[in-house]
XYZ file of C-alpha atoms in Angstrom:
727
model
C 7.814 -4.136 38.280
C 4.354 -3.786 39.815
C 1.487 -5.421 37.903
C -1.232 -2.793 37.914
C -4.762 -4.126 37.597
C -8.360 -3.043 37.928
C -11.250 -5.477 38.324
C -14.842 -4.673 37.486
C -17.301 -4.059 34.665
C -17.492 -1.916 31.555
C -19.915 0.882 32.370
C -19.937 2.613 28.981
C -18.085 2.469 25.686
C -17.386 6.065 24.651
C -15.469 5.549 21.414
C -14.459 2.603 19.236
C -12.486 2.397 16.024
C -13.985 -0.594 14.239
C -10.916 -1.034 12.042
C -8.150 -1.351 14.624
C -10.310 -2.032 17.755
C -8.933 0.956 19.648
C -11.493 2.008 22.267
C -12.145 4.523 25.007
C -14.545 3.517 27.758
C -15.709 4.174 31.281
C -14.954 1.305 33.663
C -16.590 0.628 37.080
C -13.968 -0.578 39.555
C -14.774 -3.317 42.123
C -11.171 -3.966 43.114
C -7.723 -2.720 42.142
C -4.154 -2.231 43.340
C -3.720 1.243 41.863
C -3.618 4.528 43.749
C -7.021 5.848 42.664
C -9.842 6.868 44.992
C -12.828 6.886 42.603
C -14.974 3.926 41.487
C -14.983 4.976 37.805
C -12.014 5.422 35.491
C -11.515 6.014 31.780
C -9.831 3.067 30.029
C -8.034 3.141 26.667
C -6.411 0.507 24.470
C -6.912 -2.047 21.719
C -9.639 -4.317 23.066
C -12.431 -6.527 21.771
C -16.032 -5.578 22.449
C -16.352 -5.838 26.211
C -19.632 -7.146 27.602
C -21.240 -5.163 30.389
C -22.372 -8.526 31.804
C -18.867 -9.886 32.292
C -16.421 -9.082 35.036
C -12.930 -8.270 33.749
C -9.471 -7.933 35.182
C -7.588 -5.308 33.166
C -3.796 -5.077 33.342
C -1.961 -1.922 32.355
C -0.704 1.452 33.516
C -2.200 4.538 35.085
C -1.431 7.567 32.917
C -2.193 11.223 33.356
C -3.224 12.922 30.140
C -2.706 16.673 30.019
C -6.190 17.098 28.562
C -8.201 14.075 29.710
C -6.918 13.519 33.219
C -6.296 10.105 34.829
C -6.695 7.098 32.517
C -5.934 3.388 32.657
C -4.049 2.296 29.554
C -4.833 -1.425 29.078
C -2.052 -3.797 27.983
C -3.925 -7.090 28.517
C -7.120 -8.405 29.999
C -8.734 -11.509 31.384
C -12.304 -12.422 32.091
C -12.838 -12.956 35.793
C -14.687 -16.202 36.434
C -16.522 -16.177 39.788
C -15.910 -18.906 42.376
C -18.265 -17.908 45.223
C -21.528 -19.843 44.995
C -23.880 -16.841 45.091
C -21.802 -15.074 42.443
C -21.891 -18.252 40.334
C -25.691 -18.336 40.462
C -25.888 -14.721 39.305
C -23.309 -15.413 36.589
C -24.985 -18.553 35.189
C -28.458 -16.994 35.258
C -27.329 -13.973 33.234
C -28.478 -13.726 29.615
C -25.172 -15.193 28.483
C -26.642 -18.619 29.266
C -29.910 -20.365 28.281
C -31.261 -20.783 31.812
C -32.918 -18.946 34.659
C -31.995 -18.594 38.333
C -33.682 -21.850 39.418
C -31.646 -24.007 37.015
C -28.471 -22.067 37.766
C -28.920 -22.688 41.479
C -29.464 -26.424 40.897
C -26.156 -26.577 38.999
C -24.257 -24.668 41.695
C -25.848 -26.733 44.475
C -24.694 -29.871 42.660
C -21.082 -28.863 41.865
C -20.288 -26.122 44.382
C -17.579 -23.499 43.988
C -15.787 -25.631 41.364
C -18.819 -25.576 39.013
C -17.109 -23.916 36.045
C -14.093 -26.247 35.975
C -16.260 -29.352 36.274
C -18.423 -28.323 33.313
C -15.370 -27.530 31.169
C -13.723 -30.849 32.122
C -16.835 -32.853 31.254
C -19.907 -31.151 29.828
C -21.917 -34.378 30.179
C -22.056 -33.816 33.918
C -24.875 -31.339 33.154
C -27.076 -34.234 32.095
C -27.625 -34.815 35.825
C -29.569 -31.526 35.938
C -33.324 -31.803 35.103
C -34.734 -30.079 31.989
C -31.363 -29.416 30.373
C -31.402 -30.743 26.808
C -28.344 -31.376 24.617
C -28.557 -28.037 22.785
C -28.636 -26.074 26.057
C -25.743 -28.138 27.455
C -23.661 -27.402 24.342
C -24.505 -23.706 24.550
C -23.452 -23.546 28.227
C -20.255 -25.454 27.531
C -19.227 -23.400 24.447
C -19.973 -20.114 26.209
C -17.762 -21.103 29.140
C -14.974 -22.229 26.807
C -15.079 -18.922 24.938
C -15.291 -17.056 28.215
C -12.235 -18.798 29.603
C -10.034 -19.317 26.564
C -10.198 -15.923 24.894
C -8.818 -14.057 27.821
C -6.279 -16.683 28.858
C -4.786 -17.028 25.375
C -4.670 -13.266 24.864
C -3.055 -12.887 28.275
C -0.387 -15.442 27.379
C 0.340 -13.738 24.066
C 0.629 -10.294 25.638
C 2.984 -11.716 28.266
C 5.188 -12.981 25.416
C 5.388 -9.461 23.978
C 2.609 -9.304 21.384
C 0.500 -6.185 21.623
C -3.231 -6.479 22.096
C -4.101 -5.926 18.438
C -1.751 -8.669 17.257
C -2.887 -11.017 20.013
C -6.532 -10.661 19.025
C -5.655 -11.046 15.330
C -3.660 -14.228 15.976
C -6.377 -15.693 18.176
C -8.957 -14.982 15.514
C -6.874 -16.699 12.828
C -5.515 -19.722 14.703
C -8.008 -20.094 17.564
C -6.515 -21.875 20.562
C -3.791 -23.499 18.412
C -1.938 -20.210 18.297
C 0.082 -20.985 21.432
C 1.299 -24.250 19.838
C 2.266 -22.328 16.684
C 4.201 -19.782 18.693
C 6.036 -22.403 20.732
C 6.824 -24.704 17.786
C 7.959 -22.095 15.254
C 7.112 -18.508 15.960
C 8.796 -17.447 12.704
C 6.114 -19.233 10.681
C 3.729 -16.409 11.646
C 5.636 -14.069 9.322
C 4.417 -15.956 6.241
C 0.743 -15.602 6.891
C 0.209 -12.567 9.066
C 0.940 -8.880 8.829
C 3.818 -9.153 11.235
C 7.304 -8.006 10.493
C 10.395 -10.065 11.043
C 11.662 -7.423 13.468
C 8.617 -7.733 15.717
C 8.563 -11.543 15.666
C 12.320 -11.759 16.147
C 12.267 -9.530 19.210
C 9.618 -11.727 20.832
C 11.371 -14.950 19.820
C 14.722 -13.865 21.251
C 12.941 -12.765 24.410
C 11.515 -16.291 24.685
C 15.015 -17.758 24.559
C 15.459 -18.563 20.848
C 19.152 -18.779 19.938
C 20.489 -16.269 17.414
C 21.837 -19.093 15.251
C 18.642 -21.170 15.374
C 17.965 -22.483 11.852
C 14.347 -21.319 11.987
C 15.472 -17.800 12.807
C 18.151 -17.648 10.129
C 15.779 -18.927 7.421
C 13.266 -16.236 8.339
C 16.093 -13.702 8.431
C 17.241 -14.677 4.929
C 13.731 -14.134 3.536
C 13.498 -10.800 5.368
C 16.857 -9.689 3.955
C 15.998 -10.814 0.416
C 12.697 -8.925 0.491
C 14.446 -5.783 1.705
C 17.256 -5.918 -0.862
C 14.865 -6.612 -3.739
C 12.538 -3.779 -2.790
C 15.282 -1.215 -2.146
C 17.059 -1.952 -5.434
C 14.093 -2.911 -7.598
C 15.660 -6.340 -8.203
C 13.826 -9.620 -8.775
C 16.853 -11.752 -7.944
C 20.019 -11.533 -5.872
C 23.480 -13.026 -5.727
C 24.548 -15.097 -2.754
C 27.304 -12.651 -1.854
C 24.906 -9.743 -1.280
C 22.644 -11.933 0.865
C 25.635 -13.160 2.857
C 26.985 -9.631 3.394
C 23.643 -8.398 4.735
C 23.180 -11.503 6.873
C 26.567 -10.999 8.553
C 25.321 -7.832 10.252
C 22.702 -9.936 12.096
C 24.412 -13.255 12.787
C 27.690 -15.017 12.091
C 27.391 -18.361 10.278
C 29.682 -20.401 8.032
C 29.316 -20.387 4.244
C 28.559 -24.120 4.459
C 25.625 -23.512 6.778
C 24.347 -20.710 4.562
C 24.459 -23.017 1.540
C 22.607 -25.682 3.527
C 19.871 -23.265 4.629
C 19.491 -21.873 1.110
C 18.935 -25.396 -0.204
C 16.472 -26.012 2.620
C 14.545 -22.830 1.683
C 14.546 -23.991 -1.919
C 13.111 -27.393 -0.949
C 10.517 -25.587 1.168
C 9.564 -23.618 -1.990
C 10.374 -20.269 -0.394
C 13.137 -19.418 -2.870
C 14.309 -20.515 -6.319
C 17.981 -21.015 -7.195
C 18.842 -20.836 -10.928
C 22.230 -20.158 -12.513
C 23.640 -18.790 -9.239
C 20.720 -16.379 -9.015
C 18.614 -16.434 -5.871
C 14.952 -15.516 -6.278
C 12.111 -15.171 -3.849
C 9.716 -17.718 -5.305
C 6.964 -15.161 -5.949
C 9.251 -13.095 -8.187
C 10.582 -16.087 -10.119
C 7.117 -17.474 -10.718
C 5.801 -14.030 -11.689
C 8.513 -13.280 -14.262
C 8.153 -16.762 -15.750
C 4.367 -16.443 -15.959
C 4.559 -12.952 -17.524
C 6.949 -14.299 -20.151
C 4.815 -17.325 -21.000
C 1.606 -15.303 -21.108
C 2.967 -12.544 -23.347
C 4.596 -15.028 -25.679
C 1.389 -17.089 -25.798
C -0.528 -14.010 -26.905
C 2.126 -13.144 -29.453
C 2.039 -16.628 -30.965
C -1.751 -16.781 -31.295
C -2.940 -16.439 -34.874
C -4.661 -13.198 -35.797
C -8.319 -14.042 -36.229
C -9.322 -10.864 -38.052
C -7.637 -8.287 -40.183
C -9.528 -4.999 -40.075
C -8.403 -2.341 -42.515
C -7.737 0.991 -40.876
C -7.374 2.978 -44.097
C -10.999 4.105 -44.179
C -10.859 5.294 -40.560
C -7.509 7.015 -41.082
C -8.749 8.893 -44.146
C -11.960 10.012 -42.440
C -10.189 11.012 -39.230
C -7.552 13.027 -41.082
C -10.256 14.798 -43.092
C -12.621 15.487 -40.149
C -10.071 16.390 -37.460
C -7.231 17.847 -39.443
C -4.900 15.080 -38.225
C -2.073 13.621 -40.258
C -0.907 10.232 -38.995
C 2.682 9.280 -39.807
C 3.685 5.753 -40.793
C 4.632 4.732 -37.253
C 1.314 5.942 -35.853
C -0.567 4.029 -38.553
C 1.479 0.948 -37.747
C 0.640 1.317 -34.034
C -3.079 1.692 -34.759
C -3.073 -1.323 -37.095
C -1.199 -3.479 -34.576
C -3.418 -2.446 -31.682
C -6.592 -3.261 -33.617
C -5.492 -6.585 -35.098
C -2.612 -8.105 -33.139
C -3.048 -10.035 -29.919
C -0.337 -8.013 -28.207
C 1.033 -4.567 -28.981
C 3.524 -2.425 -27.093
C 3.481 1.308 -27.861
C 6.206 3.491 -26.396
C 7.007 7.149 -26.818
C 7.670 10.317 -24.914
C 5.281 13.191 -24.189
C 3.730 14.718 -27.289
C 4.479 11.670 -29.463
C 0.822 10.834 -30.005
C 0.280 7.861 -27.666
C -3.117 9.093 -26.486
C -4.164 9.933 -30.066
C -3.351 6.365 -31.078
C -5.230 4.844 -28.138
C -8.283 6.930 -29.021
C -8.059 5.802 -32.649
C -7.769 2.131 -31.656
C -10.819 2.402 -29.416
C -12.881 4.101 -32.130
C -11.956 1.534 -34.773
C -12.650 -1.558 -32.673
C -16.002 -0.104 -31.635
C -17.083 1.042 -35.108
C -15.415 -1.426 -37.453
C -15.228 -4.547 -35.282
C -18.500 -3.832 -33.491
C -16.894 -4.299 -30.094
C -19.065 -2.912 -27.298
C -17.755 -0.483 -24.685
C -18.308 -3.147 -22.044
C -15.870 -5.434 -23.838
C -13.015 -2.903 -23.618
C -11.017 -2.433 -20.396
C -8.967 0.749 -20.042
C -6.502 0.489 -17.163
C -3.712 2.431 -15.481
C -1.680 1.967 -12.283
C -2.903 5.201 -10.636
C -6.204 6.966 -10.216
C -5.030 10.139 -11.950
C -3.638 8.199 -14.913
C -6.881 6.248 -15.304
C -8.857 9.492 -15.172
C -6.691 10.982 -17.941
C -7.254 7.832 -20.026
C -10.999 8.138 -19.551
C -10.959 11.796 -20.602
C -8.987 10.889 -23.730
C -11.227 8.072 -24.939
C -14.633 8.856 -23.476
C -14.754 5.342 -22.052
C -14.736 4.494 -18.372
C -11.245 3.633 -17.106
C -10.068 2.012 -13.893
C -6.981 1.438 -11.820
C -5.530 -2.033 -12.104
C -6.130 -2.699 -8.413
C -9.796 -1.821 -8.680
C -10.177 -3.851 -11.878
C -8.811 -6.936 -10.113
C -10.723 -6.338 -6.863
C -7.699 -6.072 -4.559
C -8.150 -6.850 -0.857
C -5.643 -4.698 1.025
C -5.946 -6.719 4.247
C -4.934 -10.021 2.637
C -2.991 -8.515 -0.279
C -4.851 -10.763 -2.705
C -6.937 -10.198 -5.811
C -10.494 -11.402 -6.278
C -9.902 -11.679 -10.022
C -7.296 -14.261 -11.033
C -6.607 -17.111 -13.486
C -9.529 -19.050 -12.021
C -12.017 -16.182 -12.354
C -10.673 -13.750 -14.976
C -12.504 -10.728 -16.318
C -14.020 -11.228 -19.746
C -12.980 -8.108 -21.703
C -11.948 -8.742 -25.303
C -9.560 -5.766 -25.436
C -7.383 -4.632 -22.545
C -5.514 -1.331 -22.941
C -3.033 -0.436 -20.197
C -1.413 3.008 -19.929
C 1.667 4.104 -17.932
C 3.105 0.588 -18.039
C 6.539 1.796 -16.878
C 4.984 2.200 -13.407
C 3.803 -1.422 -13.183
C 5.929 -3.750 -11.042
C 6.467 -7.468 -11.525
C 3.867 -8.793 -9.101
C 1.186 -6.396 -10.344
C 1.798 -7.351 -13.979
C 1.617 -11.009 -12.969
C -1.745 -10.378 -11.279
C -3.040 -8.387 -14.254
C -2.227 -11.087 -16.797
C -3.873 -13.693 -14.572
C -6.945 -11.486 -14.306
C -7.747 -11.187 -18.037
C -9.117 -13.836 -20.388
C -6.544 -15.969 -22.191
C -7.415 -14.676 -25.653
C -7.831 -10.991 -24.761
C -6.040 -8.583 -27.070
C -3.531 -6.679 -24.966
C -2.196 -3.187 -25.690
C 0.559 -1.885 -23.417
C 1.364 1.844 -23.559
C 4.144 3.691 -21.793
C 7.275 5.791 -21.942
C 10.448 3.682 -22.042
C 12.475 6.577 -20.637
C 10.313 7.268 -17.591
C 11.071 5.993 -14.105
C 10.598 2.288 -13.511
C 8.165 1.032 -10.900
C 8.745 1.861 -7.246
C 8.636 -1.845 -6.423
C 10.532 -4.751 -7.954
C 11.033 -5.162 -11.689
C 11.231 -3.119 -14.899
C 8.435 -4.623 -16.943
C 8.219 -2.209 -19.857
C 11.991 -1.963 -20.290
C 12.472 -5.738 -20.220
C 9.683 -6.350 -22.748
C 11.053 -3.754 -25.155
C 14.713 -4.738 -24.700
C 13.911 -8.396 -25.465
C 13.171 -7.337 -29.068
C 10.875 -10.352 -29.432
C 7.435 -8.790 -29.186
C 5.731 -6.225 -31.453
C 6.913 -2.806 -30.269
C 6.153 0.493 -31.971
C 8.547 3.246 -30.936
C 7.099 6.705 -31.493
C 9.927 9.184 -31.903
C 8.311 12.290 -33.362
C 6.969 15.189 -31.241
C 3.498 16.328 -32.298
C 2.064 18.010 -29.173
C 4.039 21.159 -29.672
C 2.349 24.547 -29.364
C 3.833 27.724 -30.734
C 6.672 28.946 -28.555
C 6.692 25.866 -26.311
C 10.041 24.664 -25.056
C 9.193 22.102 -22.308
C 8.908 19.111 -24.637
C 12.134 20.028 -26.438
C 13.828 20.238 -23.050
C 12.475 16.795 -22.107
C 13.935 15.230 -25.240
C 17.243 17.022 -24.719
C 17.385 15.581 -21.213
C 16.493 12.107 -22.478
C 19.228 12.291 -25.108
C 21.694 13.999 -22.719
C 22.029 17.050 -24.989
C 23.755 19.482 -22.648
C 23.756 23.044 -23.982
C 23.341 26.639 -22.870
C 19.644 26.302 -23.766
C 19.159 24.432 -20.495
C 19.673 27.685 -18.588
C 18.136 30.283 -20.931
C 14.686 31.685 -20.098
C 11.830 30.727 -22.445
C 8.130 31.616 -22.474
C 7.255 28.420 -20.606
C 10.594 27.589 -18.951
C 12.863 29.223 -16.382
C 16.041 28.056 -14.668
C 16.742 29.933 -11.419
C 20.278 29.624 -10.145
C 20.455 29.156 -6.361
C 22.413 27.408 -3.665
C 21.207 25.051 -0.958
C 20.482 27.830 1.544
C 18.293 30.122 -0.549
C 16.424 27.678 -2.813
C 13.409 27.433 -0.515
C 13.039 31.244 -0.433
C 13.271 31.409 -4.217
C 10.497 28.824 -4.517
C 8.383 30.846 -2.080
C 8.714 33.975 -4.241
C 8.043 32.034 -7.463
C 4.839 30.594 -5.952
C 3.679 34.039 -4.767
C 4.189 35.448 -8.278
C 2.303 32.481 -9.755
C -0.641 33.182 -7.425
C -0.704 36.831 -8.588
C -0.936 35.533 -12.172
C -4.013 33.495 -11.231
C -2.475 30.087 -10.483
C -3.978 28.036 -7.627
C -2.574 25.148 -5.604
C -4.483 22.804 -7.944
C -2.390 24.059 -10.853
C 0.988 24.552 -9.137
C 2.926 21.433 -8.139
C 6.347 21.366 -6.489
C 8.298 18.156 -7.195
C 11.400 17.068 -5.290
C 13.497 13.876 -5.119
C 13.724 13.514 -1.326
C 11.793 14.244 1.879
C 14.346 15.481 4.377
C 16.694 18.509 4.318
C 15.876 22.195 4.106
C 14.756 21.830 0.462
C 13.089 18.476 0.957
C 9.410 17.662 0.520
C 8.569 17.875 4.239
C 9.942 21.377 4.721
C 8.576 22.614 1.390
C 5.094 21.443 2.381
C 5.190 23.498 5.583
C 6.254 26.580 3.655
C 3.696 26.067 0.877
C 0.863 25.366 3.322
C 1.487 28.761 4.920
C 1.172 30.396 1.482
C -1.775 28.487 0.008
C -3.723 27.666 3.180
C -2.610 29.757 6.183
C -4.013 29.305 9.689
C -7.485 30.774 10.187
C -10.048 30.903 12.991
C -12.586 29.622 10.457
C -10.664 26.425 9.724
C -10.333 23.459 12.074
C -6.915 21.866 12.276
C -5.279 18.869 13.903
C -1.741 17.849 14.788
C -0.753 14.409 13.458
C 2.802 13.036 13.700
C 4.182 16.547 14.256
C 2.378 17.753 11.124
C -0.535 20.196 11.175
C -3.436 19.399 8.874
C -6.200 21.950 8.436
C -9.380 22.212 6.428
C -8.794 23.064 2.740
C -5.292 21.520 2.822
C -4.033 19.848 -0.353
C -3.143 16.230 0.462
C -1.658 13.203 -1.264
C -2.970 9.642 -0.848
C -0.116 7.228 -0.052
C -1.745 3.788 -0.365
C -4.216 2.018 -2.626
C -7.721 1.867 -1.183
C -9.994 0.397 -3.865
C -12.907 0.073 -1.418
C -13.085 3.877 -1.336
C -11.964 4.361 -4.946
C -8.831 6.266 -3.937
C -5.318 5.228 -4.904
C -1.646 5.847 -4.266
C -0.727 9.217 -5.821
C -4.245 10.705 -5.874
C -4.465 14.336 -4.761
C -7.396 15.639 -2.726
C -8.441 18.431 -0.353
C -9.522 18.241 3.286
C -13.225 19.031 3.438
C -13.822 18.628 7.135
C -12.158 17.669 10.423
C -14.614 16.060 12.847
C -13.975 16.003 16.589
C -15.990 14.629 19.497
C -18.551 16.856 21.200
C -16.095 17.590 24.007
C -13.378 18.318 21.403
C -11.084 15.806 23.071
C -11.043 13.106 20.405
C -10.421 13.566 16.671
C -12.851 11.137 15.146
C -12.506 11.700 11.435
C -10.968 13.656 8.562
C -12.937 13.879 5.301
C -10.924 14.341 2.103
C -12.428 15.235 -1.271
C -10.837 13.624 -4.341
C -12.521 15.325 -7.313
C -15.987 14.771 -5.879
C -15.220 11.440 -4.184
C -15.249 12.166 -0.430
C -13.322 9.621 1.653
C -13.545 9.478 5.460
C -10.414 8.674 7.484
C -10.478 7.462 11.082
C -7.390 8.162 13.263
C -5.706 4.852 12.429
C -5.826 5.833 8.731
C -4.281 9.296 9.098
C -0.958 7.719 8.074
C -2.473 7.058 4.627
C -2.071 10.656 3.471
C 0.337 13.579 3.715
C 0.469 17.136 2.427
C 0.424 17.388 -1.346
C 1.773 20.870 -2.050
C 5.173 19.270 -2.625
C 5.395 15.615 -3.628
C 8.026 13.197 -4.880
C 8.637 12.764 -8.596
C 7.796 9.068 -8.219
C 4.381 9.983 -6.801
C 3.797 12.405 -9.685
C 4.093 9.738 -12.372
C 0.935 9.388 -14.409
C -0.055 12.988 -13.613
C 0.371 16.354 -15.325
C 0.232 19.850 -13.827
C -0.102 23.285 -15.388
C 2.959 24.562 -13.500
C 5.797 22.459 -12.098
C 8.557 23.770 -9.826
C 11.566 21.491 -9.228
C 14.386 22.148 -6.755
C 17.625 20.640 -8.064
C 20.363 21.371 -5.523
C 23.724 19.854 -4.643
C 22.363 18.241 -1.487
C 20.043 16.194 -3.750
C 22.903 15.034 -5.967
C 22.954 11.412 -4.829
C 19.215 11.167 -5.626
C 19.367 12.717 -9.096
C 19.488 10.646 -12.269
C 18.362 10.931 -15.862
C 15.010 9.192 -15.692
C 14.055 11.053 -12.512
C 14.829 14.472 -14.015
C 13.136 13.517 -17.294
C 10.020 12.279 -15.497
C 9.812 15.443 -13.393
C 10.179 17.749 -16.380
C 7.511 15.896 -18.385
C 4.891 16.480 -15.656
C 4.669 20.164 -16.696
C 2.021 21.181 -19.230
C 2.297 24.984 -19.421
C 5.108 26.212 -17.203
C 8.295 24.700 -15.766
C 10.663 26.309 -13.256
C 13.858 24.573 -12.138
C 15.537 26.086 -9.104
C 19.012 25.066 -8.057
C 22.588 24.436 -9.057
C 23.498 24.034 -12.744
C 26.134 21.395 -11.938
C 23.593 19.322 -9.988
C 21.161 19.631 -12.905
C 23.772 18.452 -15.420
C 24.875 15.648 -13.086
C 21.288 14.386 -12.848
C 20.889 14.445 -16.627
C 24.052 12.381 -17.143
C 23.479 9.854 -14.328
C 22.090 6.502 -15.590
C 22.380 4.369 -12.462
C 18.698 3.332 -12.412
C 19.280 0.952 -15.290
C 21.161 -1.422 -13.033
C 18.158 -3.429 -11.793
C 18.636 -7.184 -11.787
C 15.663 -8.809 -13.520
C 15.206 -11.828 -15.784
C 11.990 -11.151 -17.699
C 14.003 -10.034 -20.739
C 16.127 -13.209 -20.626
C 13.056 -15.406 -20.149
C 11.393 -13.917 -23.259
C 14.557 -14.273 -25.378
C 15.081 -17.868 -24.216
C 11.442 -18.685 -24.955
C 12.019 -17.954 -28.636
C 15.526 -19.387 -28.835
C 14.618 -22.782 -27.399
């Protein structure tokens, strides 16, 4: 295959994405082997800042863009070091170096066309040149090293199969040692860099690594364990499941597998206990969570504040009557070091949290600044703030999460100092996040965990709330009475019927706030369209109407529903700019859903916003930015971040956790059957505040209510807590 190259200088940088280093520039060609008759060409690719004072050799491909014409797409680059004496004089007298033309000429006269190599081999040779002190010699030497090494290392890495972005990232992290790392054990890069096993493995095999190489198989085992744990929500695995998955990649004996597992254990990558195989992070996290919660539970109560006075005044002033369980929850939250409060919608959880906050502020004289109110999502934290009148935060923001390194600024060595920490929607918190949270609060902080036992567990590994409650070792208050029940409301009754698997004709009978629409797979989408149109006529907007579905693909899936709903709520208009991204059209005023946590911009996974503006270059050839408004917080997205959001007219039930909507529409069809289960249906139903419409097949609905498969996660937090108190 022909190696296409162009040699010359950067004439102008037209566009640069500072996050991923993607650039568009105009390049002046001195020499090339491509079929191109002009001396200027547009270049594109992931590249470092190119100096207009350096001569480069760019390797890549000539492409013809249907809009932008002929371009050179750069795959790799090298800095061209001159060898002709006159060129060397010009080069060394440029402002890259601390010398003028006279000194540069003296150096070239002394060492000739091999000047650069001689300086790099022995920088002390420059001492033979008059008026060159040690600092200038070091500057010349270091500049030449950087000049030479950067391009040569990057070139080598790109030849191996790394793309430019990864090559630059690796060079930045490991400097010139990166080539040794790659050659000695390329799989070690998986541990420390944002590089998948698949990418590294492809390069390694291309370099001649054997499929049964121990280094490869160890990396493969870790890759498989991570995948299995994430997909199933497990924190440990059995050897058989690891072996079965491994067999689809490579064939090895059971003896060798045992040997490599022991090796991984000695390397502290995994933990083997009682025939359970843990990734070390999960084992350590569950153990730490157990020890920390039990430590709090065993601490003596330092104060015993009576709540009777507050209860009496609150009941008199607000017309509230607290039952015995609610009083118990308030008392425990105020006085105990750890309290777990669980209950379904309408059971009074938020009322209790508000009461606890008021008492500790008024009776215990705890300042607002000493109380941390936390939730796993932005919308849940906002709801918590509205309930209590105190500022609330996401857990990630509270801990100062760095998304690039996946680490927290706040940890056991620098914890936050709040005296009370109240955490809502705990069912959504996974094992590693709970581990980080407990490390990020002071040792003697009073901890109140609030959540719904019957809601979906976390998307990622673990089932924290369930394990804590099922251990029956820590103070748990189970709220089982419905209080948030308006006249004529049926939604909450339906939720509790679903939770308790009470199947009756009531599930399909129209109520003031509930409707079941019978449909098959083919006409469900059309039914939803008509329901939405009627809702709009009644005054509902896309902020109040939320479609929830269990899967993305299929005719009734989230992707297709979003296209249909976009055409209803935000149709194409000459007054609205739009852009095509990944075969999806986004336009101004679109409702969108944030998919990742971004604490730097105060926007989090599950937040819903609206596109304010789409910004394109002056020639309308490059989409520079999309601005999205999240309840007054406007976040700007560059093209590399467009993958961080999607349409939000229809979203998954998992993404809806921690949120409530005036009107919820849920398709429940036979094609979804394998995705339907009790906690999913229950969670979806409990997102509705005023109106709920379920569209689909009655048998699929009943199947989902009766299906309990989600409870099969393999975790050990419950066992750890029980063993802590039994030993």
